[in-house]
Amino acid sequence: MRFLIFNFFLLSTLISQLNISGQTQLGLGKSKNSFDYTEHRLGLNLDWNQWNGWLEFEYAKPPELGRKFIGLRKFRLEYLNKNVTVKVGDIYEYWGRGLILNMIDDQSIDLDNGIKGGLFNWSDDSFGFEVLAGKQNIWRVSNQVPNFNDRVPNYKINNSIYGGRTMLSLEKLSGSLQLLNIVEDHLDPTLNTNKNINHQLMGFDINYFGNFFDLGIDYVKKDNNSYGIFSIVNLYIGSWAIGFAYKNYNFSKRSPFSRWDFVNNTTGATILQQMPTAFNEHSTTLLGKITHIMDYNDNLGFNLSLTKSIFNDALFSMNYSSSSRHSEWAIDESFNWKQYRSVKALPSNNALFNPFKEFIVEVNGQLFKNRLNYVTAIAVTQDVLDVFSNNYNLGGHTYSYEFLEAVSFPNQFTYSLTDKYSIDIRYEYQEIKKGVQQRVASSTSDIFISNYLKDKQINRFISLGLARSPKWSINLAFDYSNTDERIVIDSKRDQNAIENIFNGLWDTSLTWASLAFSYNINSNNRVSFTYGSLRGGVHCSNGVCRYIQPFENGLKVSLISAF
Amino acid sequence: MNKRLFLIIMIFFSFIYSQTSIAGLKLTKMNGKKVKLNSYLNKGPVLMNFWATWCAPCKKEMVHLNILQKKYSKEGLSILAVSTDSQKSLSKVRSYIRTRKYSFDIILDPNEQLFKRMNASIMPTDILIGKDGKILWRHYGYLPGDEKYIEAEIRNALRID
């Protein structure tokens, strides 16, 4: 009994010194097309004076995206005082704008490029240095190895990492010098052997934050022959903000045949390099589905943005992005891809350089004493997705490439009916022309073969919502198309009850309908249910995109709690 | 068996009644400089708002947060808008805030470490921290009208009325 009392007081004393907080996230999904998942994450933060412990447990069998896992997923012990930070365990850091190092754990796209290791940082108001070392095991999706699946990564890369940086910070000027060494343990699937590949990166960043303008330059040199540059200037003139961003990522120039194959090509940007994209990140459904997928190895371009505060608390913004690859590739007499010509400083408009252009104008603001919030925009997108062939021979110039042209009108209106009730209406309209443009020998004009059964795909996304603050919201959404890609249209759909109700009004065979309900149980707990179907496509989070398969006629449940 | 159960229950309640203190947290400002959460808490309570430039409800909420910041800053309230924009879109944060003429401080959290440290889950998430560094209240998402509840919690924290 004495032993028990002693232990109890000892534990109580220790525990009363220790502050514990955490959160849980539970996600369940079941659909007719077997997109089933069960995932539960429990994150715990333990604070004791200047120490912090972080634990993350996971039960994912299977997760929505990624590999099955049950157990302790992440842990970190951190010590923090005025000048010193020490971390041991799972580390996520970023240096500069991510040209050398940008570690992210983003479950929504299954990207986790953090390391298990240690970090030491010393810094005061003007000077600092940091060293880190650790190991990294990353799973990625590749069609170059067996068991390819959009949802479950099938290729593992092991990295050993060490590096350091020094930072200098003055009143308005700051900068850092960075060095990073990565030893990659790379499996060659053809020979079934592992090889060690050494990547050395060094770089710097310089930043100026003034009252009237900001300036930032980041540079990285990788190994001896590749580099990346990103720079940005923001000017503030009255109510205008004018931004210009420039990128030149030249880590590995690859032919159209091998440019996405990271299994058999070991050069190029590493997974730790998550760099600025210099194009607009979309937050609307239909524009999100045609987000440009960028190759960090070979990209050159710029982004110009104008933002201005206009009448009645409205904001006008205009964004123009343009980029391309550095080189045009052509097939020679021996049927090998060779670099045919290149650009160095500015992107090319030639289709065989895979150009991407996007122009967006958006107005958003409030009206009627903040009762109405509106967003209305127009976006024009042009993207050459892939080059299939390109020949210069005696018969003339022949080529074929896949391209996309789209015009999108996303609109959203939220109106407060009373202090508690509000309605939300979203209407997005999009026209897409997508297909293969080709020129055959002896012809002087191009032939266009649409990817769709019709010349154009017309998409409409309509969503109607009712909400009662601060408790609940309910939302009915329809994602409609007039046609789909030939390779997709053959896959069998499983219509849900909502689609069946509306089937009499229009043909719902290409309508994905869903009903979502969210309820804030109290300030620490929130539950959401989604019934119906969600269309597959490119899903992007914080600038990283991946394809996510459709969710057909099912139910998703999510519960989040904090304590 | 009963002794073990008793011990487990006591430990559980010790956990429950312990409060989170995060006053020593180091935050990164827009210009890259570090600032301790304490420097804001010395003035009064802090409302930490997690947002991103691509998050539509976050932008709707910010209009109201700016009004609350102006209204209660003299009483010591600090609103910290923590941008979770990654390095890929971070360049747009300052121009957005400047043209909107928002008066609250911007904190950067591009790899969501502060987001996880504060046990946030979705965006926007609001966390109200008392002057003593203890979390007083949190709120997930934004629905029009939520600003009334946010203001009520701020007034409670400032002990107004």
PDB file of C-alpha atoms in Angstrom, chain B residues 8-161:
ATOM      1  CA  ILE B   8      -5.066   4.731 -13.843  1.00  0.00           C
ATOM      2  CA  ILE B   9      -8.069   6.928 -13.017  1.00  0.00           C
ATOM      3  CA  MET B  10      -5.932   9.329 -10.968  1.00  0.00           C
ATOM      4  CA  ILE B  11      -3.301   9.585 -13.694  1.00  0.00           C
ATOM      5  CA  PHE B  12      -6.044  10.167 -16.248  1.00  0.00           C
ATOM      6  CA  PHE B  13      -7.513  13.026 -14.216  1.00  0.00           C
ATOM      7  CA  SER B  14      -4.063  14.487 -13.630  1.00  0.00           C
ATOM      8  CA  PHE B  15      -3.719  14.590 -17.425  1.00  0.00           C
ATOM      9  CA  ILE B  16      -7.128  16.154 -17.874  1.00  0.00           C
ATOM     10  CA  TYR B  17      -6.641  18.907 -15.299  1.00  0.00           C
ATOM     11  CA  SER B  18      -3.165  19.789 -16.441  1.00  0.00           C
ATOM     12  CA  GLN B  19      -3.229  22.743 -18.828  1.00  0.00           C
ATOM     13  CA  THR B  20      -1.166  23.431 -21.883  1.00  0.00           C
ATOM     14  CA  SER B  21       1.424  26.181 -21.636  1.00  0.00           C
ATOM     15  CA  ILE B  22       3.016  27.194 -24.901  1.00  0.00           C
ATOM     16  CA  ALA B  23       4.262  30.674 -24.013  1.00  0.00           C
ATOM     17  CA  GLY B  24       7.880  29.873 -24.923  1.00  0.00           C
ATOM     18  CA  LEU B  25       7.115  28.982 -28.551  1.00  0.00           C
ATOM     19  CA  LYS B  26       9.320  30.611 -31.180  1.00  0.00           C
ATOM     20  CA  LEU B  27       7.386  32.004 -34.144  1.00  0.00           C
ATOM     21  CA  THR B  28       8.709  33.050 -37.565  1.00  0.00           C
ATOM     22  CA  LYS B  29       7.584  36.433 -38.873  1.00  0.00           C
ATOM     23  CA  MET B  30       7.220  37.447 -42.534  1.00  0.00           C
ATOM     24  CA  ASN B  31      10.748  38.879 -42.638  1.00  0.00           C
ATOM     25  CA  GLY B  32      12.202  35.621 -41.314  1.00  0.00           C
ATOM     26  CA  LYS B  33      12.899  36.979 -37.840  1.00  0.00           C
ATOM     27  CA  LYS B  34      11.948  34.868 -34.826  1.00  0.00           C
ATOM     28  CA  VAL B  35       9.692  36.142 -32.090  1.00  0.00           C
ATOM     29  CA  LYS B  36       8.526  34.404 -28.936  1.00  0.00           C
ATOM     30  CA  LEU B  37       4.821  33.971 -28.278  1.00  0.00           C
ATOM     31  CA  ASN B  38       5.575  35.460 -24.850  1.00  0.00           C
ATOM     32  CA  SER B  39       6.222  38.859 -26.401  1.00  0.00           C
ATOM     33  CA  TYR B  40       2.560  38.973 -27.488  1.00  0.00           C
ATOM     34  CA  LEU B  41       1.209  37.369 -24.319  1.00  0.00           C
ATOM     35  CA  ASN B  42       2.883  40.062 -22.230  1.00  0.00           C
ATOM     36  CA  LYS B  43       0.350  42.482 -23.745  1.00  0.00           C
ATOM     37  CA  GLY B  44      -2.707  40.250 -23.375  1.00  0.00           C
ATOM     38  CA  PRO B  45      -4.478  37.240 -24.899  1.00  0.00           C
ATOM     39  CA  VAL B  46      -3.607  35.986 -28.371  1.00  0.00           C
ATOM     40  CA  LEU B  47      -5.949  34.636 -31.041  1.00  0.00           C
ATOM     41  CA  MET B  48      -3.956  32.350 -33.318  1.00  0.00           C
ATOM     42  CA  ASN B  49      -5.682  31.950 -36.697  1.00  0.00           C
ATOM     43  CA  PHE B  50      -4.373  29.295 -39.107  1.00  0.00           C
ATOM     44  CA  TRP B  51      -5.063  30.226 -42.737  1.00  0.00           C
ATOM     45  CA  ALA B  52      -3.717  29.964 -46.299  1.00  0.00           C
ATOM     46  CA  THR B  53      -4.081  32.049 -49.445  1.00  0.00           C
ATOM     47  CA  TRP B  54      -5.858  29.141 -51.181  1.00  0.00           C
ATOM     48  CA  CYS B  55      -8.415  28.700 -48.362  1.00  0.00           C
ATOM     49  CA  ALA B  56     -11.671  30.534 -49.239  1.00  0.00           C
ATOM     50  CA  PRO B  57     -13.374  30.352 -45.791  1.00  0.00           C
ATOM     51  CA  CYS B  58     -10.137  31.627 -44.206  1.00  0.00           C
ATOM     52  CA  LYS B  59     -10.287  34.767 -46.340  1.00  0.00           C
ATOM     53  CA  LYS B  60     -13.938  35.335 -45.386  1.00  0.00           C
ATOM     54  CA  GLU B  61     -13.043  35.062 -41.711  1.00  0.00           C
ATOM     55  CA  MET B  62     -10.050  37.404 -41.960  1.00  0.00           C
ATOM     56  CA  VAL B  63     -12.278  40.367 -42.818  1.00  0.00           C
ATOM     57  CA  HIS B  64     -13.907  39.971 -39.393  1.00  0.00           C
ATOM     58  CA  LEU B  65     -10.660  39.186 -37.573  1.00  0.00           C
ATOM     59  CA  ASN B  66      -9.276  42.484 -38.809  1.00  0.00           C
ATOM     60  CA  ILE B  67     -12.281  44.309 -37.325  1.00  0.00           C
ATOM     61  CA  LEU B  68     -11.768  42.479 -34.018  1.00  0.00           C
ATOM     62  CA  GLN B  69      -8.043  43.272 -33.994  1.00  0.00           C
ATOM     63  CA  LYS B  70      -8.752  46.979 -34.444  1.00  0.00           C
ATOM     64  CA  LYS B  71     -11.517  46.924 -31.826  1.00  0.00           C
ATOM     65  CA  TYR B  72      -9.618  45.125 -29.075  1.00  0.00           C
ATOM     66  CA  SER B  73      -5.937  45.864 -29.681  1.00  0.00           C
ATOM     67  CA  LYS B  74      -6.017  48.654 -27.070  1.00  0.00           C
ATOM     68  CA  GLU B  75      -7.235  46.092 -24.531  1.00  0.00           C
ATOM     69  CA  GLY B  76      -4.163  43.987 -25.291  1.00  0.00           C
ATOM     70  CA  LEU B  77      -5.516  41.479 -27.845  1.00  0.00           C
ATOM     71  CA  SER B  78      -3.106  40.274 -30.515  1.00  0.00           C
ATOM     72  CA  ILE B  79      -4.358  38.354 -33.516  1.00  0.00           C
ATOM     73  CA  LEU B  80      -1.678  36.274 -35.199  1.00  0.00           C
ATOM     74  CA  ALA B  81      -2.571  35.106 -38.691  1.00  0.00           C
ATOM     75  CA  VAL B  82      -0.449  31.983 -39.180  1.00  0.00           C
ATOM     76  CA  SER B  83      -0.031  31.322 -42.882  1.00  0.00           C
ATOM     77  CA  THR B  84       0.376  27.634 -43.697  1.00  0.00           C
ATOM     78  CA  ASP B  85       1.108  28.422 -47.343  1.00  0.00           C
ATOM     79  CA  SER B  86       4.011  26.299 -48.417  1.00  0.00           C
ATOM     80  CA  GLN B  87       7.173  27.797 -49.833  1.00  0.00           C
ATOM     81  CA  LYS B  88       5.525  27.299 -53.219  1.00  0.00           C
ATOM     82  CA  SER B  89       2.904  29.996 -52.667  1.00  0.00           C
ATOM     83  CA  LEU B  90       4.361  31.959 -49.767  1.00  0.00           C
ATOM     84  CA  SER B  91       5.311  34.886 -51.979  1.00  0.00           C
ATOM     85  CA  LYS B  92       1.632  35.822 -52.325  1.00  0.00           C
ATOM     86  CA  VAL B  93       1.025  36.166 -48.589  1.00  0.00           C
ATOM     87  CA  ARG B  94       2.545  39.592 -48.050  1.00  0.00           C
ATOM     88  CA  SER B  95       0.972  41.187 -51.125  1.00  0.00           C
ATOM     89  CA  TYR B  96      -2.440  39.823 -50.081  1.00  0.00           C
ATOM     90  CA  ILE B  97      -2.131  41.221 -46.560  1.00  0.00           C
ATOM     91  CA  ARG B  98      -0.714  44.543 -47.772  1.00  0.00           C
ATOM     92  CA  THR B  99      -3.461  45.205 -50.320  1.00  0.00           C
ATOM     93  CA  ARG B 100      -6.144  44.162 -47.837  1.00  0.00           C
ATOM     94  CA  LYS B 101      -4.539  46.544 -45.309  1.00  0.00           C
ATOM     95  CA  TYR B 102      -4.905  43.992 -42.518  1.00  0.00           C
ATOM     96  CA  SER B 103      -3.354  45.139 -39.293  1.00  0.00           C
ATOM     97  CA  PHE B 104      -2.606  41.818 -37.581  1.00  0.00           C
ATOM     98  CA  ASP B 105       0.833  40.203 -37.540  1.00  0.00           C
ATOM     99  CA  ILE B 106       1.592  37.417 -39.996  1.00  0.00           C
ATOM    100  CA  ILE B 107       3.417  34.316 -38.821  1.00  0.00           C
ATOM    101  CA  LEU B 108       4.799  31.763 -41.272  1.00  0.00           C
ATOM    102  CA  ASP B 109       4.382  28.022 -40.861  1.00  0.00           C
ATOM    103  CA  PRO B 110       5.103  26.584 -44.308  1.00  0.00           C
ATOM    104  CA  ASN B 111       5.671  23.008 -43.164  1.00  0.00           C
ATOM    105  CA  GLU B 112       2.822  23.038 -40.640  1.00  0.00           C
ATOM    106  CA  GLN B 113       4.967  22.389 -37.574  1.00  0.00           C
ATOM    107  CA  LEU B 114       3.215  25.076 -35.514  1.00  0.00           C
ATOM    108  CA  PHE B 115      -0.116  23.803 -36.893  1.00  0.00           C
ATOM    109  CA  LYS B 116       0.635  20.366 -35.423  1.00  0.00           C
ATOM    110  CA  ARG B 117       2.203  21.781 -32.262  1.00  0.00           C
ATOM    111  CA  MET B 118      -1.043  23.636 -31.546  1.00  0.00           C
ATOM    112  CA  ASN B 119      -3.104  20.516 -32.342  1.00  0.00           C
ATOM    113  CA  ALA B 120      -4.900  22.177 -35.236  1.00  0.00           C
ATOM    114  CA  SER B 121      -6.562  19.934 -37.810  1.00  0.00           C
ATOM    115  CA  ILE B 122      -8.363  21.867 -40.518  1.00  0.00           C
ATOM    116  CA  MET B 123      -8.315  25.352 -41.943  1.00  0.00           C
ATOM    117  CA  PRO B 124      -9.256  27.776 -40.662  1.00  0.00           C
ATOM    118  CA  THR B 125      -8.632  26.874 -37.009  1.00  0.00           C
ATOM    119  CA  ASP B 126      -8.749  29.558 -34.305  1.00  0.00           C
ATOM    120  CA  ILE B 127      -7.016  29.070 -30.975  1.00  0.00           C
ATOM    121  CA  LEU B 128      -7.463  31.613 -28.203  1.00  0.00           C
ATOM    122  CA  ILE B 129      -4.557  31.686 -25.754  1.00  0.00           C
ATOM    123  CA  GLY B 130      -4.847  33.367 -22.370  1.00  0.00           C
ATOM    124  CA  LYS B 131      -2.266  35.799 -21.013  1.00  0.00           C
ATOM    125  CA  ASP B 132      -0.847  32.960 -18.891  1.00  0.00           C
ATOM    126  CA  GLY B 133      -0.173  30.865 -21.988  1.00  0.00           C
ATOM    127  CA  LYS B 134      -3.052  28.474 -21.470  1.00  0.00           C
ATOM    128  CA  ILE B 135      -5.391  27.550 -24.307  1.00  0.00           C
ATOM    129  CA  LEU B 136      -8.826  28.961 -23.504  1.00  0.00           C
ATOM    130  CA  TRP B 137     -10.843  28.040 -26.554  1.00  0.00           C
ATOM    131  CA  ARG B 138     -10.525  26.687 -30.074  1.00  0.00           C
ATOM    132  CA  HIS B 139     -12.760  26.737 -33.114  1.00  0.00           C
ATOM    133  CA  TYR B 140     -12.726  24.708 -36.331  1.00  0.00           C
ATOM    134  CA  GLY B 141     -13.798  26.099 -39.702  1.00  0.00           C
ATOM    135  CA  TYR B 142     -15.660  29.302 -40.444  1.00  0.00           C
ATOM    136  CA  LEU B 143     -19.361  29.833 -41.049  1.00  0.00           C
ATOM    137  CA  PRO B 144     -20.793  33.334 -41.507  1.00  0.00           C
ATOM    138  CA  GLY B 145     -21.876  34.431 -38.045  1.00  0.00           C
ATOM    139  CA  ASP B 146     -18.994  32.694 -36.239  1.00  0.00           C
ATOM    140  CA  GLU B 147     -17.401  36.100 -35.725  1.00  0.00           C
ATOM    141  CA  LYS B 148     -20.006  36.815 -33.025  1.00  0.00           C
ATOM    142  CA  TYR B 149     -18.858  33.753 -31.056  1.00  0.00           C
ATOM    143  CA  ILE B 150     -15.218  34.580 -31.616  1.00  0.00           C
ATOM    144  CA  GLU B 151     -15.836  38.082 -30.266  1.00  0.00           C
ATOM    145  CA  ALA B 152     -17.682  36.716 -27.229  1.00  0.00           C
ATOM    146  CA  GLU B 153     -14.701  34.466 -26.401  1.00  0.00           C
ATOM    147  CA  ILE B 154     -12.270  37.365 -26.886  1.00  0.00           C
ATOM    148  CA  ARG B 155     -14.327  39.511 -24.508  1.00  0.00           C
ATOM    149  CA  ASN B 156     -14.285  36.680 -21.967  1.00  0.00           C
ATOM    150  CA  ALA B 157     -10.507  36.418 -22.266  1.00  0.00           C
ATOM    151  CA  LEU B 158     -10.159  40.185 -21.870  1.00  0.00           C
ATOM    152  CA  ARG B 159     -12.642  40.082 -18.962  1.00  0.00           C
ATOM    153  CA  ILE B 160     -14.858  42.718 -20.600  1.00  0.00           C
ATOM    154  CA  ASP B 161     -18.509  42.794 -19.275  1.00  0.00           C
TER     155      ASP B 161
END
